[in-house]
């Protein structure tokens, strides 16, 4: 199914960041992987390449947007870059490399993004003037809808309850200013890694076996 994503409905902050990215010449990074032998992924070989989730423009633009966060963090906290990888167990898990169907991977990616859209509220509070934070939140919502359109049973993606959302955010309340900002940066960092891993995992399951595939960012602009 073709994406219904349209630039006419993007928030102003989203359009600002896309224009900034297009003008900045952000370098593109390509990562190729080979589909593992014997992967029982249930590929739909008749699906057009342009319709594959791994080729989603929303996903590609979200990855490009989150790159700018990494550069800013290195300037803001030059001594603390390694701290971003701390407490990684508390963030959504990626799809396993094998023994996991495409449908199950879609579900895990969408469910993880639902959690990140809540966590990004904290990042918005700490960095209200950073357009890429709003972009990350908006695009995550668009991507969830794209994933659900690809699923055979979209009801498997269950929205978080208000109590679950409160539980995710309550731990940030007692932090000092430094640790609140570090927590916000860590959310953006792990969202970026989650999407890179998710794109690779989906790509392996969407493409024919044995194909060399999976550009991390793609070559087109947002």
GROMACS .gro file of C-alpha atoms in nm, residues 114-217:
model
  104
  114UNK     CA    1   0.432   0.440   2.073
  115UNK     CA    2   0.656   0.429   2.378
  116UNK     CA    3   0.902   0.672   2.224
  117UNK     CA    4   0.630   0.924   2.137
  118UNK     CA    5   0.553   0.941   2.509
  119UNK     CA    6   0.920   0.964   2.610
  120UNK     CA    7   0.970   1.244   2.358
  121UNK     CA    8   0.739   1.463   2.567
  122UNK     CA    9   1.025   1.486   2.814
  123UNK     CA   10   1.266   1.581   2.535
  124UNK     CA   11   1.020   1.851   2.423
  125UNK     CA   12   1.011   1.996   2.776
  126UNK     CA   13   1.390   2.012   2.795
  127UNK     CA   14   1.447   2.138   2.440
  128UNK     CA   15   1.133   2.333   2.341
  129UNK     CA   16   1.324   2.543   2.087
  130UNK     CA   17   1.478   2.249   1.901
  131UNK     CA   18   1.263   2.182   1.591
  132UNK     CA   19   1.403   1.832   1.541
  133UNK     CA   20   1.245   1.718   1.868
  134UNK     CA   21   0.899   1.813   1.741
  135UNK     CA   22   0.983   1.655   1.407
  136UNK     CA   23   1.086   1.330   1.576
  137UNK     CA   24   0.757   1.317   1.766
  138UNK     CA   25   0.541   1.402   1.465
  139UNK     CA   26   0.720   1.166   1.229
  140UNK     CA   27   0.704   0.882   1.480
  141UNK     CA   28   0.326   0.917   1.475
  142UNK     CA   29   0.317   0.915   1.094
  143UNK     CA   30   0.544   0.611   1.084
  144UNK     CA   31   0.324   0.419   1.327
  145UNK     CA   32   0.031   0.468   1.089
  146UNK     CA   33   0.239   0.353   0.791
  147UNK     CA   34   0.342   0.039   0.979
  148UNK     CA   35  -0.017  -0.038   1.077
  149UNK     CA   36  -0.123  -0.007   0.712
  150UNK     CA   37   0.129  -0.280   0.628
  151UNK     CA   38   0.011  -0.518   0.899
  152UNK     CA   39  -0.236  -0.799   0.848
  153UNK     CA   40  -0.377  -0.735   1.195
  154UNK     CA   41  -0.324  -0.374   1.299
  155UNK     CA   42  -0.517  -0.437   1.621
  156UNK     CA   43  -0.199  -0.598   1.754
  157UNK     CA   44  -0.061  -0.247   1.802
  158UNK     CA   45  -0.208  -0.147   2.136
  159UNK     CA   46  -0.205   0.220   2.251
  160UNK     CA   47  -0.056   0.289   2.591
  161UNK     CA   48  -0.295   0.364   2.875
  162UNK     CA   49  -0.272   0.694   3.062
  163UNK     CA   50  -0.126   0.514   3.363
  164UNK     CA   51   0.143   0.355   3.145
  165UNK     CA   52   0.229   0.695   3.001
  166UNK     CA   53   0.252   0.848   3.349
  167UNK     CA   54   0.479   0.564   3.461
  168UNK     CA   55   0.716   0.628   3.169
  169UNK     CA   56   0.748   0.998   3.252
  170UNK     CA   57   0.745   1.004   3.632
  171UNK     CA   58   1.112   0.906   3.673
  172UNK     CA   59   1.222   1.230   3.507
  173UNK     CA   60   1.053   1.453   3.764
  174UNK     CA   61   1.313   1.407   4.038
  175UNK     CA   62   1.618   1.473   3.821
  176UNK     CA   63   1.834   1.784   3.837
  177UNK     CA   64   1.877   2.007   3.534
  178UNK     CA   65   2.186   1.829   3.400
  179UNK     CA   66   2.037   1.480   3.425
  180UNK     CA   67   1.704   1.591   3.277
  181UNK     CA   68   1.887   1.712   2.967
  182UNK     CA   69   2.102   1.399   2.952
  183UNK     CA   70   1.784   1.189   2.976
  184UNK     CA   71   1.628   1.385   2.689
  185UNK     CA   72   1.937   1.334   2.474
  186UNK     CA   73   1.944   0.965   2.562
  187UNK     CA   74   1.584   0.927   2.442
  188UNK     CA   75   1.674   1.081   2.105
  189UNK     CA   76   1.988   0.868   2.080
  190UNK     CA   77   1.811   0.540   2.147
  191UNK     CA   78   1.522   0.630   1.918
  192UNK     CA   79   1.777   0.680   1.640
  193UNK     CA   80   1.937   0.339   1.707
  194UNK     CA   81   1.594   0.174   1.733
  195UNK     CA   82   1.496   0.308   1.390
  196UNK     CA   83   1.825   0.209   1.226
  197UNK     CA   84   1.791  -0.146   1.362
  198UNK     CA   85   1.422  -0.153   1.273
  199UNK     CA   86   1.487  -0.045   0.914
  200UNK     CA   87   1.748  -0.317   0.868
  201UNK     CA   88   1.524  -0.582   1.022
  202UNK     CA   89   1.222  -0.489   0.810
  203UNK     CA   90   1.438  -0.463   0.499
  204UNK     CA   91   1.563  -0.819   0.543
  205UNK     CA   92   1.206  -0.940   0.566
  206UNK     CA   93   1.069  -0.736   0.275
  207UNK     CA   94   1.336  -0.808   0.015
  208UNK     CA   95   1.396  -1.136  -0.174
  209UNK     CA   96   1.633  -1.378  -0.005
  210UNK     CA   97   2.000  -1.327  -0.084
  211UNK     CA   98   1.960  -0.968  -0.204
  212UNK     CA   99   2.215  -0.711  -0.096
  213UNK     CA  100   1.990  -0.446   0.049
  214UNK     CA  101   1.911  -0.191   0.314
  215UNK     CA  102   2.041   0.159   0.279
  216UNK     CA  103   2.037   0.314   0.623
  217UNK     CA  104   1.927   0.659   0.506
   0.00000   0.00000   0.00000
